[in-house]
Coordinates of N, CA, C and O in Angstrom, one line a residue:
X1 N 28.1 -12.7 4.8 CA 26.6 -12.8 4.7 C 26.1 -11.7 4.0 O 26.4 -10.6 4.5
X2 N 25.3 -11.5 3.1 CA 24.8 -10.7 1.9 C 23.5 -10.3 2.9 O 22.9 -11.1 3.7
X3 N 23.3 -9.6 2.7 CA 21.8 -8.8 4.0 C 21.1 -7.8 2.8 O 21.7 -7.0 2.1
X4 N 19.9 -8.1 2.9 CA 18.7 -6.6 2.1 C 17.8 -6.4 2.9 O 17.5 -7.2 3.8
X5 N 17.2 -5.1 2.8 CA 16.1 -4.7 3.5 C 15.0 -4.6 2.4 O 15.2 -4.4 1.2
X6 N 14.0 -4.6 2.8 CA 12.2 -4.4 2.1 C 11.0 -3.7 3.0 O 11.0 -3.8 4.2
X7 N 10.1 -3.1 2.2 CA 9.5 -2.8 2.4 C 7.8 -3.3 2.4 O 7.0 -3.0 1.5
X8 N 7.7 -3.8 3.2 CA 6.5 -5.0 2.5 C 5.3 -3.9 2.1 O 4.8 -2.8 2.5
X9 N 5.0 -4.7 1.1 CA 3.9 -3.8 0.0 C 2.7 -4.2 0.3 O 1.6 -3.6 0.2
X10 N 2.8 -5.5 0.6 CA 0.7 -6.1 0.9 C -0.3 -5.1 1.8 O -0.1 -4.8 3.0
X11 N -0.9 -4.9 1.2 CA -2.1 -4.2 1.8 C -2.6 -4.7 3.6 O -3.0 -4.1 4.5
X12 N -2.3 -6.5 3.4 CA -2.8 -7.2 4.6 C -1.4 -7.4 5.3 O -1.4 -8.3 6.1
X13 N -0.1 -6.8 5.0 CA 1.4 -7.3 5.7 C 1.4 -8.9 5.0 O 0.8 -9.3 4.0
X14 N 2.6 -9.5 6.1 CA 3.1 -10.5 5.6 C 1.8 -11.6 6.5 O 1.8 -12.0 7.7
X15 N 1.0 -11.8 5.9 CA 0.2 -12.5 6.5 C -0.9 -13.3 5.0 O -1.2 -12.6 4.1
X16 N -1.1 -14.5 5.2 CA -2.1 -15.4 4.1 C -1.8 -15.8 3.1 O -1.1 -16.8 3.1
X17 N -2.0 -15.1 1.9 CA -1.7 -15.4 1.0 C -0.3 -14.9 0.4 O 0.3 -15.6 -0.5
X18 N 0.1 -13.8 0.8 CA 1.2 -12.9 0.8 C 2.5 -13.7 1.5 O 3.6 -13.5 0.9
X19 N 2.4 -14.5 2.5 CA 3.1 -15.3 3.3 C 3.4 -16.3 2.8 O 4.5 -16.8 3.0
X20 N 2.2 -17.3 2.0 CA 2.2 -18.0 1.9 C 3.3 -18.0 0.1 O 3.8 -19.0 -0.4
X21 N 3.3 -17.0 -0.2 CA 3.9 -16.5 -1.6 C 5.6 -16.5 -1.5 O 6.5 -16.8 -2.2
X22 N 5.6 -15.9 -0.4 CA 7.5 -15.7 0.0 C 7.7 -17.0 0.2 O 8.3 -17.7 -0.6
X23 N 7.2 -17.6 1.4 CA 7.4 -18.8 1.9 C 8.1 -19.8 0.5 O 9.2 -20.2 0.5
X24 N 7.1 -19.9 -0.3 CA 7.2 -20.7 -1.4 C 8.3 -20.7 -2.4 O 8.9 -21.6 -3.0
X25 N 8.5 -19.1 -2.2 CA 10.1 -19.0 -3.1 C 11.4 -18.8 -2.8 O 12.4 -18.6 -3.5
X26 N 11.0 -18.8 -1.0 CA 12.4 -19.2 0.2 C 12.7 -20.8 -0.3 O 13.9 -21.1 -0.4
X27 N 11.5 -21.8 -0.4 CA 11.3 -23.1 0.3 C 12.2 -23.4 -1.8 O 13.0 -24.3 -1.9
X28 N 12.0 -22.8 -2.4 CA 12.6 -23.2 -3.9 C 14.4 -22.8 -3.7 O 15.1 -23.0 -4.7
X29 N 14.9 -22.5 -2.8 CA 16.3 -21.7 -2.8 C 17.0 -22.8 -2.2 O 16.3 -23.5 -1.4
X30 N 17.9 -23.0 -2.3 CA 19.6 -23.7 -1.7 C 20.2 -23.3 -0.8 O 21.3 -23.8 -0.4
X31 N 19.5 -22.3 -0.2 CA 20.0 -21.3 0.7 C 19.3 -21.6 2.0 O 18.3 -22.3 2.1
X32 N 19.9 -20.9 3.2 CA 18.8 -20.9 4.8 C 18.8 -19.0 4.4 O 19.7 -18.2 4.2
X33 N 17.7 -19.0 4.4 CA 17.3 -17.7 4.4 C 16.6 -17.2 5.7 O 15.9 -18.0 6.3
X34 N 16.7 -15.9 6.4 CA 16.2 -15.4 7.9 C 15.7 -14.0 7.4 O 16.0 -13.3 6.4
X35 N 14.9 -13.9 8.6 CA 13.9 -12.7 8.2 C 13.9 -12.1 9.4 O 14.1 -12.8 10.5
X36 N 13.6 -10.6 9.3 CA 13.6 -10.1 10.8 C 13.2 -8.6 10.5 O 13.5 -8.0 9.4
X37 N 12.5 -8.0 11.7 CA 12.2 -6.6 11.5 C 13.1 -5.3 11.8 O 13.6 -5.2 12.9
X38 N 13.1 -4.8 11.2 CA 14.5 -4.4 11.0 C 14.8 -3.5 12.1 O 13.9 -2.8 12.6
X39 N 16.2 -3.4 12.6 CA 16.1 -2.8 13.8 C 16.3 -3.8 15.2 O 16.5 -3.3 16.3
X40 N 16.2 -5.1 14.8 CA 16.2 -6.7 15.8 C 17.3 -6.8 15.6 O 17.7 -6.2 14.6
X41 N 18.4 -7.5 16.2 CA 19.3 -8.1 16.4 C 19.1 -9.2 15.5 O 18.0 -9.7 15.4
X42 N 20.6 -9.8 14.7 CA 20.5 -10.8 14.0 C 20.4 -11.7 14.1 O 20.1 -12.5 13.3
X43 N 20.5 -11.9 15.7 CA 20.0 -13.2 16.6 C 19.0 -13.4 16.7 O 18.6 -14.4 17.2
X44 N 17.8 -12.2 16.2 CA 16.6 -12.7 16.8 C 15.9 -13.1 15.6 O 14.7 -13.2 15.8
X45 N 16.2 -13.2 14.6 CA 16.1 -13.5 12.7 C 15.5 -15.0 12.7 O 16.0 -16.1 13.0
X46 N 14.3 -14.8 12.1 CA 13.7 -16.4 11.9 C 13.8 -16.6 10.5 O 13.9 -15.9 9.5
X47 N 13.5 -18.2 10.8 CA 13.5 -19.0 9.4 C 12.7 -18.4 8.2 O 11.5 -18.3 8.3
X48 N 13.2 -18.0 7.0 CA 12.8 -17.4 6.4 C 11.2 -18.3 5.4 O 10.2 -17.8 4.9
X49 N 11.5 -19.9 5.4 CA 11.0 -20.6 4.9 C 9.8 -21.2 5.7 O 8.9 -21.9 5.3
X50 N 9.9 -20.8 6.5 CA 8.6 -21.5 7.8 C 7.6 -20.7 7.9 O 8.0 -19.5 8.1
X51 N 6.2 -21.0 7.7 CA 5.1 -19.9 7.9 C 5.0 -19.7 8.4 O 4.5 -18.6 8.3
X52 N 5.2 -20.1 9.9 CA 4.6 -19.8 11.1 C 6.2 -18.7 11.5 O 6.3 -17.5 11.7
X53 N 6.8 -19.3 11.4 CA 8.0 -17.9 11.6 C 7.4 -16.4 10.6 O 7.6 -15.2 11.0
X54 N 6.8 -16.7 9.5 CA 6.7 -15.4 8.7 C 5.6 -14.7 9.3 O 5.7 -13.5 9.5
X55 N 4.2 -15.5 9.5 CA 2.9 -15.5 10.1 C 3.4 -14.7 11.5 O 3.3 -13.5 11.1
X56 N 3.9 -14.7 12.9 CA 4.5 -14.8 14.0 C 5.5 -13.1 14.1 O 5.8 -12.4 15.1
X57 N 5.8 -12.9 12.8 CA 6.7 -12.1 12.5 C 6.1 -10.4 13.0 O 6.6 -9.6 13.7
X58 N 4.8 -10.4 12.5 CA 3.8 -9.4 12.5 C 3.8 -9.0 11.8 O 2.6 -8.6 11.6
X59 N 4.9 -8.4 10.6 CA 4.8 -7.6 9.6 C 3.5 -6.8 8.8 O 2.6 -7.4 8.1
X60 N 3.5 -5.5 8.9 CA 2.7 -4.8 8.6 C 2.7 -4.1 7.5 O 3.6 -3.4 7.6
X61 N 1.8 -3.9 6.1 CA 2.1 -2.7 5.4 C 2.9 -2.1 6.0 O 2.8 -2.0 7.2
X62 N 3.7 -1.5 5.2 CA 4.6 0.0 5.4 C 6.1 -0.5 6.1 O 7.1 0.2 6.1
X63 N 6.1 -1.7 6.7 CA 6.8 -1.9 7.6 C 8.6 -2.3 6.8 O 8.8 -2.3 5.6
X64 N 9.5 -2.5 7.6 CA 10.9 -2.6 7.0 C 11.3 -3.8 7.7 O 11.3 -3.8 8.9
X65 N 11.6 -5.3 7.0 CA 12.2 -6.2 7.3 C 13.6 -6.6 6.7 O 13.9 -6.0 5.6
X66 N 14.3 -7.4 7.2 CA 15.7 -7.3 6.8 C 15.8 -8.7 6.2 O 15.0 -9.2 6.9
X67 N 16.1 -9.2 5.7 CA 16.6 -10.4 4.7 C 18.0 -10.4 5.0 O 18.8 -9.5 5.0
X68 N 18.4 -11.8 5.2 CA 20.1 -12.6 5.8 C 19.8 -14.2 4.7 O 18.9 -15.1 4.7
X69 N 20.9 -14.0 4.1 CA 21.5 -15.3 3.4 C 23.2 -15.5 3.1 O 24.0 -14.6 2.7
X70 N 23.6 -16.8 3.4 CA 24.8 -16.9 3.0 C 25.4 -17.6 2.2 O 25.4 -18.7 2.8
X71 N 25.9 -17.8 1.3 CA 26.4 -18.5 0.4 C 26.5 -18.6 -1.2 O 26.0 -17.5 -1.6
X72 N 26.9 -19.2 -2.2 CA 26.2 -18.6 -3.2 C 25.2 -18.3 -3.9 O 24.3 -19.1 -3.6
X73 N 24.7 -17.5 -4.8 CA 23.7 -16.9 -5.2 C 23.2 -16.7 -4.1 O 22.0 -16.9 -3.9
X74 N 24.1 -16.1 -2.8 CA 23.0 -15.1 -1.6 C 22.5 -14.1 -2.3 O 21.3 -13.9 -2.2
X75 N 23.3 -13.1 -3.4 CA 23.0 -11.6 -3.4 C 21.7 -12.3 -4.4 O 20.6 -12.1 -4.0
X76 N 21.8 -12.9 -5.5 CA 20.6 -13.3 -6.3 C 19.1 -12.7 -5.7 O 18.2 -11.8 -5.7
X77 N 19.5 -14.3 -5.1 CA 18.1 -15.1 -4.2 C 17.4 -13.9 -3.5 O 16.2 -13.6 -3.4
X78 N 18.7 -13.3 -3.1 CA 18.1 -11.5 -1.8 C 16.7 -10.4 -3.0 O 15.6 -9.8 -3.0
X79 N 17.9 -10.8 -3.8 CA 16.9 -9.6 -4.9 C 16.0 -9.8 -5.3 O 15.1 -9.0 -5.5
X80 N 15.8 -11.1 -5.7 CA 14.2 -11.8 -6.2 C 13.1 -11.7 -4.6 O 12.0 -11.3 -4.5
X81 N 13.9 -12.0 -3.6 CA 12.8 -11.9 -2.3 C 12.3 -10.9 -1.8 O 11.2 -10.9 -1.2
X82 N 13.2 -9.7 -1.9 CA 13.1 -8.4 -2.1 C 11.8 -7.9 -2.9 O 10.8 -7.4 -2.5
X83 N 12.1 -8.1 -4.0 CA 10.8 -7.8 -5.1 C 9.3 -8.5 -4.9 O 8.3 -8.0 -5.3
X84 N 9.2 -9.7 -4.2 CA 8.4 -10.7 -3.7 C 8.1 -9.6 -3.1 O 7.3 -9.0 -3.8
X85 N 8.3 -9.2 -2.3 CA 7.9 -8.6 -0.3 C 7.6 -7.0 -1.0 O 6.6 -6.5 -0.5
X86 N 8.1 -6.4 -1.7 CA 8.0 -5.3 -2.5 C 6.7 -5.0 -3.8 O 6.4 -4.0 -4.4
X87 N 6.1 -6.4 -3.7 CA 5.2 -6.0 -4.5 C 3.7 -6.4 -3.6 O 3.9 -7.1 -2.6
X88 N 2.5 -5.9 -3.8 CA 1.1 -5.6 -3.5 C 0.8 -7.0 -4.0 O 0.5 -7.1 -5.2
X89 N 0.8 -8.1 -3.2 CA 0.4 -9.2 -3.6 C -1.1 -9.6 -3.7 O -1.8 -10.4 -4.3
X90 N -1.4 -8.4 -2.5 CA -2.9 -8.5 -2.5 C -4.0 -7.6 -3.8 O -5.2 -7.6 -3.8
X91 N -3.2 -7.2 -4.5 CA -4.0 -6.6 -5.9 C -3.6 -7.1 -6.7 O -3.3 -6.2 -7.5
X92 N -3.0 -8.6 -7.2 CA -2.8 -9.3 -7.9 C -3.6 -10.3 -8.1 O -3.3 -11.1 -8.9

């Protein structure tokens, strides 16, 4: 299982528009992607593609979430979502 961590950069966390932005480029992948704040058990890792899992999540500016994918193009897919969650979606 290929795992990355991020730093979410939105001004507002992973919340609206910013959510709705990951969401969209989990929901384009061939992959089950999970999300979790970093420091949770891998068991407690939600669907990466569901809003209400991302929404639910709480994520905050500044905060560190962990990214879980398995299979091919896991390490890819990690690095593009990585950079998603890494950039200030809200000054775009």
């Amino acid at each position: 299982m290929s795992e990355r961590t991020a730093v979410i950069a939105s001004r507002v966390g992973l919340h609206a528009r910013p959510a709705g932005i990951f969401v969209a480029a989990v929901g384009e992948l061939p992959l089950e992607v999970t999300i979790a704040m970093a420091g949770e058990p891998a068991d407690d890792a939600m669907d990466a593609s569901s809003i209400l899992s991302i929404m639910s999540l709480g994520a905050s500016n500044g905060d560190t979430v962990v990214l879980r994918a398995e299979g091919e193009g896991a390490e890819e897919a990690l690095d593009s979502l990585v950079k998603i969650l890494e950039t200030d979606l809200d000054a775009e």
